[in-house]
Amino acid sequence: MREMRYGGCIPPDLVLPWHIIGVIFLCYSVIHVGASIHDYKNEAFIPRYNSSFFFHGGSEGLYASKFHDNTTISEEKSLNGKSFIRFESITFRRTKEATNKQNEMQPKTGLIEAIIVEVKDRDKIGGSYVNSGAICCTPALAKDKSCNLGEVILRHDPDNLDWPKRIQTFFEGKNEDAHMELQTVEISSTGMYYLYFIFCDPELKGTLISGRTVWRNPEGYLPGKMAPLMTFYGLMSLAYLVLGLVWFLRFVQYWKDIIQLHYHITAVIGLGMCEMAFWYFEYANFNSTGSRPMGITIWAVTFSAVKKTVSRLLLLVVSMGYGVVRPTLGSITSKVLLLGVIYFVASEALELFEHLGNINDFSGKAKVFLVLPVALLDACFILWIFSSLSKTLEKLQMRRSMAKLELYRKFTNSLAVSVLLSVAWIGYELYFNATDPLSELWRRAWIIPAFWTLLAYLLLVVICVLWAPSHNPTRYAYSEETGDDLEEEGISLTGSGVKVAADVAAKLERKERKVSGAADHVFGLGEDLEEDKRE
């Protein structure tokens, strides 16, 4: 379960409320909680403009309920098809100093409001330009009957007077705690929703909030932007299964001609199958319970990190010509393994932080420190891979290994295309995040992580096709220099074992004819010399 804390994001000199609310949305679109059950554990309110105090209670994309009836949403049997935000065990605790100042006989001695707003209606929180950009209702505004003193100013939608949604909770007398009524707010319109707890009474400064809210979509507890990923991971699990079956059949068919590189490819396929399966079950469990299952999540994260590491190592050793132009990696083995271990540690730390880490005031900075090492290591892999490919291609050209050269050219072209696509997609990600700071395009956000998974799968398919087991693995297997080139030339020209033998025999026959002709010439020259001597 993820913990939430409201960090300081808004400069105090901002005046207009739509600026204030916009910056709040911007801050929390970056560090929003990726869970449907939001726990609050004695969290503090943060002071903002116009004597207002904010606490961000969560933000998620929610789809509209599929149907509406008079059945109580709290009944378990009525959950399917319903979308809602439920407040459970929400308790506000003010300081003892604030409590002692109150009159025991007063029924209401402090007000805290829960505001639910759709992102497109964010400008409805606070006053307009005419009202000097106030968040809380002032005596002057109350005198004009524009709002009620001490409340948050809300301008309701003319077509739906219930939105933005306001839920009020009062402190009574000298009670130190105020308990929010257990209630559920049904969502009737699809959109990105934000929840804020706000109070305008300066005497409530230091108040803490505890409890939780439950957010649910019609099909389950998965947040809207994550819901399509469950289906995607299910399809990718099937895709890896199909690839694994085809590879296994090919592997068994030509098991006598298997080389070491085939075992590495098999390992990557197996890791991919496990990774996709774990992610699918993790999302399915999340969708049914509303919280991330730590055990499955850790396994999914670990398999993901291992698979990324092994995949990059596979690309690197293939680029170095392992099993093709060199039987072993030799002295650089330790360097390759060291890079792999460092990448695994960095990738595992980043994945764990993203899926299990607590969201707090420093989450943005902490993520940068974890993302940078992974990005730098990926850059190292790319540079080393293309540098190794250049050297491998140069060696193959010098040895005139035409079949292997053609194989590596196809591999290089595929890798270059994948790198270009990656660079283009990174540019699209930056554009997407820059133009959608408030997550208004949340229904398309799932394609960002899905692209990288799909690209890795397609690149693996290319490697499987190029290095598929066959009855004649000499087209890519390492062999001694003395016969390797001759055999490869025959294969590249004909692709037939019979033709290879015929070409080799023809070459030998031509060589014998040349030797025989030279011998005849020498012998004939010797006879002429003897005849000259006789004369």
C-alpha positions as CSV (number, residue, x, y, z in Angstrom):
1,M,0.0,0.0,0.0
2,R,1.4,3.3,-1.0
3,E,1.7,6.2,1.4
4,M,1.0,9.8,0.3
5,R,2.5,13.1,1.4
6,Y,1.7,16.5,0.0
7,G,4.9,18.2,-1.1
8,G,5.5,21.9,-1.5
9,C,5.0,22.8,-5.1
10,I,3.4,26.2,-5.3
11,P,5.1,29.5,-4.9
12,P,3.4,31.9,-2.4
13,D,3.2,34.8,-4.8
14,L,0.7,33.1,-7.2
15,V,-2.6,35.0,-7.0
16,L,-5.1,33.6,-9.6
17,P,-6.8,30.4,-8.4
18,W,-6.5,28.7,-11.8
19,H,-2.8,29.2,-11.6
20,I,-2.7,27.8,-8.1
21,I,-4.8,24.8,-8.9
22,G,-3.0,24.3,-12.2
23,V,0.4,24.1,-10.5
24,I,-1.0,21.7,-7.9
25,F,-2.3,19.4,-10.6
26,L,1.1,19.7,-12.4
27,C,3.0,18.6,-9.2
28,Y,0.8,15.6,-8.6
29,S,0.6,14.5,-12.1
30,V,4.3,13.7,-11.7
31,I,4.2,12.0,-8.3
32,H,0.6,10.6,-8.3
33,V,-0.1,7.4,-6.5
34,G,-0.4,4.3,-8.7
35,A,-2.9,2.5,-6.5
36,S,-6.7,2.3,-6.0
37,I,-6.6,2.3,-2.2
38,H,-5.0,5.5,-0.9
39,D,-3.8,5.3,2.7
40,Y,-3.3,8.5,4.8
41,K,-1.2,8.0,7.9
42,N,-1.3,11.2,10.0
43,E,-0.5,13.4,7.0
44,A,-0.2,17.2,7.3
45,F,-2.0,19.9,5.4
46,I,0.2,22.4,3.5
47,P,-0.6,26.1,3.7
48,R,-1.4,27.9,0.5
49,Y,-2.7,31.3,-0.7
50,N,-5.6,33.1,0.9
51,S,-5.2,31.2,4.3
52,S,-6.1,27.9,2.6
53,F,-4.5,24.6,3.6
54,F,-4.4,21.7,1.1
55,F,-3.9,17.9,1.3
56,H,-3.8,16.0,-2.0
57,G,-5.9,12.9,-1.5
58,G,-5.3,11.2,-4.8
59,S,-5.8,11.4,-8.6
60,E,-6.8,8.7,-11.1
61,G,-8.5,8.2,-14.4
62,L,-12.0,6.9,-13.9
63,Y,-14.5,5.6,-16.4
64,A,-18.2,6.3,-16.0
65,S,-20.4,3.7,-14.3
66,K,-21.9,1.4,-16.9
67,F,-25.3,1.5,-15.3
68,H,-27.2,3.4,-12.6
69,D,-29.8,1.9,-10.2
70,N,-31.0,2.3,-6.7
71,T,-28.8,-0.5,-5.3
72,T,-26.4,0.6,-2.6
73,I,-22.9,0.7,-3.9
74,S,-21.5,-0.6,-0.7
75,E,-23.1,-4.0,-1.4
76,E,-20.4,-6.3,-2.8
77,K,-22.7,-7.8,-5.4
78,S,-23.4,-4.4,-7.0
79,L,-19.7,-3.4,-7.5
80,N,-19.5,-4.8,-11.1
81,G,-20.1,-2.0,-13.6
82,K,-19.9,0.7,-11.0
83,S,-17.3,3.5,-10.7
84,F,-16.9,5.4,-7.5
85,I,-14.7,7.0,-4.8
86,R,-15.3,5.8,-1.3
87,F,-14.3,7.5,1.9
88,E,-13.4,5.0,4.7
89,S,-12.4,5.8,8.3
90,I,-11.3,9.3,7.4
91,T,-10.3,11.1,10.7
92,F,-9.0,14.6,11.2
93,R,-7.0,15.5,14.3
94,R,-6.4,19.1,15.3
95,T,-3.8,20.3,17.8
96,K,-4.5,20.5,21.5
97,E,-3.9,24.3,21.3
98,A,-6.5,24.7,18.7
99,T,-8.9,22.5,20.7
100,N,-8.5,24.5,23.9
101,K,-9.4,27.7,22.2
102,Q,-12.9,26.4,21.3
103,N,-16.1,26.8,23.2
104,E,-17.4,23.5,24.4
105,M,-21.0,24.5,23.8
106,Q,-20.5,25.3,20.1
107,P,-21.7,22.5,17.8
108,K,-19.4,23.5,15.0
109,T,-15.9,24.7,15.7
110,G,-13.9,23.9,12.6
111,L,-14.6,22.9,9.0
112,I,-12.7,20.6,6.6
113,E,-13.9,20.0,3.1
114,A,-13.3,17.2,0.6
115,I,-13.3,18.5,-2.9
116,I,-13.6,16.1,-5.9
117,V,-13.0,17.8,-9.2
118,E,-12.5,16.6,-12.8
119,V,-9.3,17.9,-14.3
120,K,-11.2,19.8,-17.1
121,D,-13.1,21.7,-14.3
122,R,-10.1,22.6,-12.3
123,D,-10.8,26.3,-12.8
124,K,-14.0,26.0,-10.9
125,I,-12.1,25.8,-7.6
126,G,-11.6,29.3,-6.3
127,G,-12.9,32.7,-7.3
128,S,-12.9,34.3,-10.7
129,Y,-10.8,37.3,-11.8
130,V,-13.4,39.6,-10.4
131,N,-13.1,38.0,-7.0
132,S,-9.4,38.7,-6.8
133,G,-8.4,35.0,-7.2
134,A,-9.5,33.8,-3.8
135,I,-9.6,30.2,-2.8
136,C,-11.4,30.7,0.5
137,C,-14.5,32.8,1.0
138,T,-13.6,36.1,2.6
139,P,-16.0,38.4,4.6
140,A,-16.2,40.7,1.6
141,L,-17.2,37.9,-0.7
142,A,-19.6,36.5,1.9
143,K,-21.2,40.0,2.2
144,D,-21.9,39.9,-1.6
145,K,-23.5,36.4,-1.1
146,S,-21.0,35.0,-3.5
147,C,-20.1,32.2,-1.0
148,N,-20.3,31.2,2.6
149,L,-17.6,32.5,5.0
150,G,-14.9,29.9,5.8
151,E,-15.8,27.6,2.9
152,V,-13.9,26.9,-0.4
153,I,-15.2,28.8,-3.3
154,L,-16.8,26.5,-5.9
155,R,-18.4,27.5,-9.1
156,H,-20.7,24.6,-10.0
157,D,-21.3,23.3,-13.5
158,P,-24.6,24.7,-14.8
159,D,-25.4,21.3,-16.4
160,N,-24.5,19.4,-13.2
161,L,-24.9,21.3,-10.0
162,D,-23.4,18.5,-7.9
163,W,-20.0,19.0,-9.5
164,P,-17.4,19.8,-8.4
165,K,-18.3,17.6,-5.4
166,R,-18.1,19.1,-2.0
167,I,-18.2,17.0,1.3
168,Q,-18.0,18.9,4.6
169,T,-16.8,17.6,7.9
170,F,-17.1,19.7,11.1
171,F,-15.3,19.6,14.5
172,E,-17.7,19.8,17.4
173,G,-17.1,21.7,20.6
174,K,-13.7,20.8,22.1
175,N,-13.4,17.4,20.4
176,E,-9.8,16.9,19.2
177,D,-11.0,14.5,16.4
178,A,-13.5,14.8,13.6
179,H,-14.7,11.7,11.8
180,M,-15.8,11.9,8.2
181,E,-19.0,10.1,7.4
182,L,-18.6,6.9,5.6
183,Q,-19.9,7.5,2.1
184,T,-19.4,6.7,-1.6
185,V,-19.4,9.1,-4.5
186,E,-20.5,7.5,-7.8
187,I,-18.7,8.6,-11.0
188,S,-21.1,9.2,-13.9
189,S,-18.7,10.9,-16.3
190,T,-15.3,9.5,-17.6
191,G,-12.3,11.7,-16.8
192,M,-9.2,12.3,-14.7
193,Y,-10.4,13.0,-11.1
194,Y,-8.5,14.8,-8.3
195,L,-9.3,14.7,-4.6
196,Y,-8.3,17.5,-2.2
197,F,-8.9,18.0,1.4
198,I,-9.0,21.8,2.2
199,F,-9.7,24.0,5.2
200,C,-9.7,27.8,5.5
201,D,-9.7,28.2,9.2
202,P,-6.1,29.3,10.3
203,E,-6.8,27.9,13.8
204,L,-6.8,24.4,12.3
205,K,-3.2,24.8,11.3
206,G,-1.3,21.6,12.3
207,T,-4.3,19.3,11.7
208,L,-3.5,15.8,10.6
209,I,-5.5,13.4,8.4
210,S,-5.6,9.6,8.6
211,G,-7.8,6.9,6.9
212,R,-8.1,5.8,3.3
213,T,-10.1,6.3,0.1
214,V,-11.0,3.6,-2.3
215,W,-11.2,4.3,-6.1
216,R,-12.8,1.8,-8.4
217,N,-13.5,1.6,-12.1
218,P,-16.4,-0.4,-13.6
219,E,-14.2,-3.4,-14.4
220,G,-12.1,-3.4,-11.2
221,Y,-9.7,-1.4,-9.0
222,L,-7.0,-0.8,-11.6
223,P,-6.5,2.9,-12.3
224,G,-7.8,3.9,-15.7
225,K,-4.4,4.5,-17.3
226,M,-3.2,1.0,-16.1
227,A,-6.3,-1.0,-17.0
228,P,-5.3,-1.6,-20.7
229,L,-1.9,-2.9,-19.6
230,M,-3.5,-6.0,-18.1
231,T,-4.9,-6.9,-21.5
232,F,-1.7,-6.0,-23.2
233,Y,0.4,-8.2,-20.8
234,G,-2.0,-11.1,-21.4
235,L,-1.6,-10.8,-25.2
236,M,2.2,-10.5,-24.8
237,S,2.2,-13.7,-22.6
238,L,0.5,-15.5,-25.5
239,A,3.0,-13.9,-28.0
240,Y,6.0,-15.2,-26.0
241,L,4.3,-18.6,-25.6
242,V,3.9,-18.9,-29.4
243,L,7.5,-17.8,-30.0
244,G,8.7,-20.2,-27.4
245,L,6.8,-23.1,-28.9
246,V,8.1,-22.4,-32.4
247,W,11.7,-22.0,-31.1
248,F,11.4,-25.2,-29.0
249,L,10.2,-27.2,-32.0
250,R,13.1,-25.9,-34.1
251,F,15.4,-26.5,-31.2
252,V,14.4,-30.2,-30.9
253,Q,14.4,-30.7,-34.7
254,Y,18.0,-29.7,-35.0
255,W,19.3,-30.5,-31.5
256,K,22.4,-32.2,-32.9
257,D,23.5,-28.9,-34.6
258,I,22.8,-26.6,-31.6
259,I,25.5,-24.1,-30.7
260,Q,26.0,-22.2,-27.4
261,L,24.3,-19.1,-28.7
262,H,21.0,-20.9,-29.1
263,Y,20.9,-21.6,-25.3
264,H,21.3,-17.9,-24.6
265,I,18.4,-17.1,-26.9
266,T,16.3,-19.8,-25.2
267,A,17.0,-18.2,-21.9
268,V,15.8,-14.8,-23.0
269,I,12.6,-16.3,-24.4
270,G,11.9,-18.2,-21.2
271,L,12.6,-15.0,-19.1
272,G,10.2,-13.0,-21.4
273,M,7.4,-15.6,-20.9
274,C,7.8,-15.5,-17.1
275,E,8.0,-11.7,-17.0
276,M,4.8,-11.2,-19.0
277,A,3.0,-13.9,-17.1
278,F,4.0,-12.3,-13.7
279,W,3.0,-8.9,-14.8
280,Y,-0.4,-10.1,-16.0
281,F,-1.1,-11.9,-12.7
282,E,0.1,-8.9,-10.8
283,Y,-2.3,-6.6,-12.6
284,A,-5.1,-9.1,-12.4
285,N,-4.6,-9.4,-8.6
286,F,-4.4,-5.6,-8.3
287,N,-7.6,-5.2,-10.3
288,S,-9.5,-7.6,-8.0
289,T,-8.2,-6.4,-4.6
290,G,-7.3,-2.7,-5.1
291,S,-3.7,-3.2,-3.7
292,R,-0.5,-4.5,-5.3
293,P,0.4,-8.0,-4.1
294,M,4.0,-7.5,-2.9
295,G,5.1,-11.0,-3.5
296,I,4.0,-11.2,-7.1
297,T,5.1,-7.6,-7.7
298,I,8.7,-8.4,-6.5
299,W,8.8,-11.5,-8.7
300,A,7.6,-9.5,-11.7
301,V,10.1,-6.7,-11.1
302,T,12.9,-9.1,-10.6
303,F,12.1,-11.1,-13.8
304,S,11.8,-7.8,-15.7
305,A,15.2,-6.6,-14.5
306,V,16.9,-10.0,-15.2
307,K,15.3,-10.2,-18.7
308,K,16.4,-6.7,-19.6
309,T,19.9,-7.5,-18.4
310,V,20.2,-10.8,-20.3
311,S,18.7,-9.3,-23.4
312,R,21.3,-6.5,-23.5
313,L,24.1,-9.0,-22.8
314,L,22.8,-11.2,-25.7
315,L,22.8,-8.3,-28.1
316,L,26.3,-7.4,-26.9
317,V,27.9,-10.9,-27.3
318,V,26.2,-11.4,-30.7
319,S,27.6,-8.1,-31.8
320,M,31.0,-9.2,-30.7
321,G,30.7,-12.2,-32.9
322,Y,30.5,-14.7,-30.1
323,G,30.1,-18.2,-31.6
324,V,30.5,-16.8,-35.2
325,V,33.9,-15.2,-35.6
326,R,35.2,-16.1,-32.1
327,P,34.7,-19.2,-30.0
328,T,34.9,-17.3,-26.6
329,L,34.9,-13.7,-25.4
330,G,38.3,-14.2,-23.9
331,S,39.6,-11.6,-21.5
332,I,36.6,-9.3,-22.0
333,T,34.2,-11.8,-20.4
334,S,34.7,-10.3,-16.9
335,K,34.0,-6.7,-18.3
336,V,30.8,-7.9,-19.9
337,L,29.6,-9.7,-16.8
338,L,30.5,-6.6,-14.6
339,L,28.4,-4.3,-16.8
340,G,25.6,-6.8,-16.7
341,V,25.7,-7.0,-12.9
342,I,25.8,-3.2,-12.5
343,Y,22.9,-2.8,-14.9
344,F,20.8,-5.5,-13.1
345,V,21.3,-3.7,-9.7
346,A,20.4,-0.3,-11.2
347,S,17.4,-1.6,-13.1
348,E,16.1,-3.6,-10.1
349,A,16.4,-0.5,-7.8
350,L,14.4,1.6,-10.3
351,E,11.7,-1.0,-10.9
352,L,11.3,-1.6,-7.1
353,F,11.0,2.2,-6.5
354,E,8.4,2.6,-9.2
355,H,6.2,-0.3,-8.2
356,L,6.8,-0.6,-4.4
357,G,8.3,2.6,-3.2
358,N,6.5,5.2,-1.1
359,I,5.4,8.4,-2.6
360,N,6.9,11.3,-0.6
361,D,8.1,14.8,-1.0
362,F,11.4,13.7,-2.5
363,S,10.1,11.1,-4.9
364,G,10.8,13.2,-8.0
365,K,14.4,13.8,-7.0
366,A,14.9,10.2,-5.9
367,K,13.6,8.9,-9.2
368,V,16.0,11.1,-11.1
369,F,18.9,9.6,-9.2
370,L,17.7,6.1,-10.1
371,V,16.8,6.8,-13.7
372,L,20.1,8.5,-14.6
373,P,22.3,5.4,-13.9
374,V,20.0,3.2,-16.0
375,A,20.0,5.7,-18.9
376,L,23.8,6.0,-18.8
377,L,24.3,2.2,-18.7
378,D,21.9,1.8,-21.7
379,A,24.0,4.4,-23.5
380,C,27.1,2.3,-22.7
381,F,25.5,-0.8,-24.0
382,I,24.5,0.9,-27.3
383,L,28.0,2.4,-27.9
384,W,29.7,-0.9,-27.1
385,I,27.2,-2.9,-29.3
386,F,27.7,-0.7,-32.4
387,S,31.4,-0.5,-31.8
388,S,31.6,-4.3,-31.6
389,L,29.4,-4.7,-34.7
390,S,31.7,-2.4,-36.7
391,K,34.7,-4.6,-35.8
392,T,32.9,-7.8,-36.5
393,L,31.8,-6.6,-39.9
394,E,35.3,-5.5,-40.7
395,K,36.7,-8.9,-39.8
396,L,34.1,-10.7,-41.9
397,Q,34.9,-8.5,-44.9
398,M,38.6,-9.2,-44.6
399,R,37.9,-12.9,-44.4
400,R,35.4,-12.8,-47.3
401,S,32.9,-14.7,-45.2
402,M,29.9,-13.7,-47.4
403,A,27.2,-15.7,-45.6
404,K,28.1,-14.4,-42.2
405,L,28.6,-10.9,-43.5
406,E,25.1,-10.9,-45.0
407,L,23.7,-12.2,-41.7
408,Y,25.4,-9.5,-39.6
409,R,24.4,-6.8,-42.1
410,K,20.7,-7.8,-41.6
411,F,21.3,-7.8,-37.8
412,T,22.9,-4.4,-37.9
413,N,20.1,-2.9,-40.0
414,S,17.5,-4.3,-37.6
415,L,19.4,-3.0,-34.6
416,A,19.8,0.4,-36.2
417,V,16.1,0.6,-37.0
418,S,15.3,-0.2,-33.4
419,V,17.6,2.5,-32.1
420,L,16.0,5.1,-34.4
421,L,12.6,4.0,-33.3
422,S,13.7,4.3,-29.6
423,V,15.1,7.8,-30.2
424,A,11.9,8.8,-31.9
425,W,9.7,7.3,-29.2
426,I,11.7,9.1,-26.4
427,G,11.0,12.4,-28.3
428,Y,7.3,11.5,-28.4
429,E,7.3,10.7,-24.7
430,L,8.9,14.1,-23.9
431,Y,6.3,15.8,-26.1
432,F,3.5,13.8,-24.6
433,N,4.5,14.6,-21.0
434,A,5.1,18.3,-21.9
435,T,1.8,18.8,-23.6
436,D,-0.2,16.8,-21.0
437,P,1.0,17.9,-17.5
438,L,-2.4,17.2,-16.0
439,S,-2.9,13.7,-17.4
440,E,-5.9,14.7,-19.4
441,L,-4.8,12.1,-22.1
442,W,-4.6,9.4,-19.5
443,R,-6.5,6.9,-21.7
444,R,-3.5,6.9,-24.1
445,A,-0.8,6.8,-21.4
446,W,-0.5,3.0,-21.4
447,I,1.1,2.9,-24.9
448,I,4.2,4.5,-23.5
449,P,5.4,1.5,-21.5
450,A,3.8,-0.9,-23.9
451,F,6.0,0.3,-26.8
452,W,9.2,-0.7,-25.1
453,T,7.9,-4.2,-24.3
454,L,6.7,-4.7,-27.9
455,L,10.0,-3.3,-29.4
456,A,12.1,-5.8,-27.2
457,Y,9.8,-8.6,-28.4
458,L,10.2,-7.8,-32.1
459,L,14.0,-7.5,-31.8
460,L,14.0,-10.9,-30.1
461,V,12.0,-12.3,-33.0
462,V,14.5,-10.9,-35.5
463,I,17.4,-12.6,-33.6
464,C,15.4,-15.9,-33.5
465,V,14.9,-15.7,-37.3
466,L,18.5,-14.8,-38.1
467,W,20.0,-17.4,-35.7
468,A,17.4,-20.1,-36.0
469,P,18.7,-23.7,-35.5
470,S,19.1,-25.5,-38.8
471,H,20.7,-28.7,-40.3
472,N,23.6,-26.6,-41.5
473,P,24.7,-24.2,-38.8
474,T,28.1,-23.4,-40.5
475,R,26.5,-20.3,-42.0
476,Y,26.8,-18.6,-38.6
477,A,28.8,-21.0,-36.4
478,Y,32.5,-20.5,-35.6
479,S,35.0,-22.8,-37.4
480,E,38.7,-22.8,-38.1
481,E,39.9,-20.3,-40.7
482,T,41.2,-23.0,-43.1
483,G,37.9,-24.3,-44.7
484,D,35.4,-21.9,-43.1
485,D,35.5,-19.3,-45.9
486,L,35.4,-21.8,-48.7
487,E,32.4,-23.6,-47.2
488,E,30.6,-20.3,-46.6
489,E,31.0,-19.1,-50.1
490,G,29.4,-22.3,-51.4
491,I,26.5,-21.9,-49.0
492,S,25.9,-18.2,-49.8
493,L,25.8,-19.0,-53.6
494,T,23.7,-22.1,-53.6
495,G,22.4,-23.0,-50.1
496,S,22.6,-26.7,-51.0
497,G,24.8,-29.3,-49.6
498,V,25.0,-31.1,-53.0
499,K,26.0,-28.0,-54.8
500,V,28.6,-27.2,-52.1
501,A,30.3,-30.6,-52.8
502,A,30.1,-30.1,-56.6
503,D,31.7,-26.6,-56.3
504,V,34.5,-27.9,-54.1
505,A,35.2,-30.8,-56.5
506,A,35.2,-28.4,-59.5
507,K,37.7,-26.2,-57.7
508,L,40.0,-29.1,-57.0
509,E,39.7,-30.3,-60.6
510,R,40.7,-26.9,-61.9
511,K,43.7,-26.8,-59.6
512,E,44.8,-30.3,-60.8
513,R,44.4,-29.2,-64.4
514,K,46.6,-26.2,-63.8
515,V,49.2,-28.3,-62.1
516,S,49.1,-30.9,-64.9
517,G,49.4,-28.3,-67.6
518,A,52.3,-26.7,-65.9
519,A,54.0,-30.1,-65.6
520,D,53.4,-30.9,-69.3
521,H,54.8,-27.6,-70.3
522,V,57.9,-28.2,-68.1
523,F,58.3,-31.7,-69.4
524,G,57.8,-30.7,-73.0
525,L,60.4,-27.9,-72.6
526,G,62.8,-30.5,-71.2
527,E,62.4,-32.7,-74.3
528,D,63.0,-29.9,-76.7
529,L,66.2,-29.0,-74.9
530,E,67.4,-32.6,-75.2
531,E,66.7,-32.6,-78.9
532,D,68.6,-29.4,-79.4
533,K,71.5,-30.9,-77.6
534,R,71.5,-33.9,-79.9
535,E,71.5,-31.8,-82.9
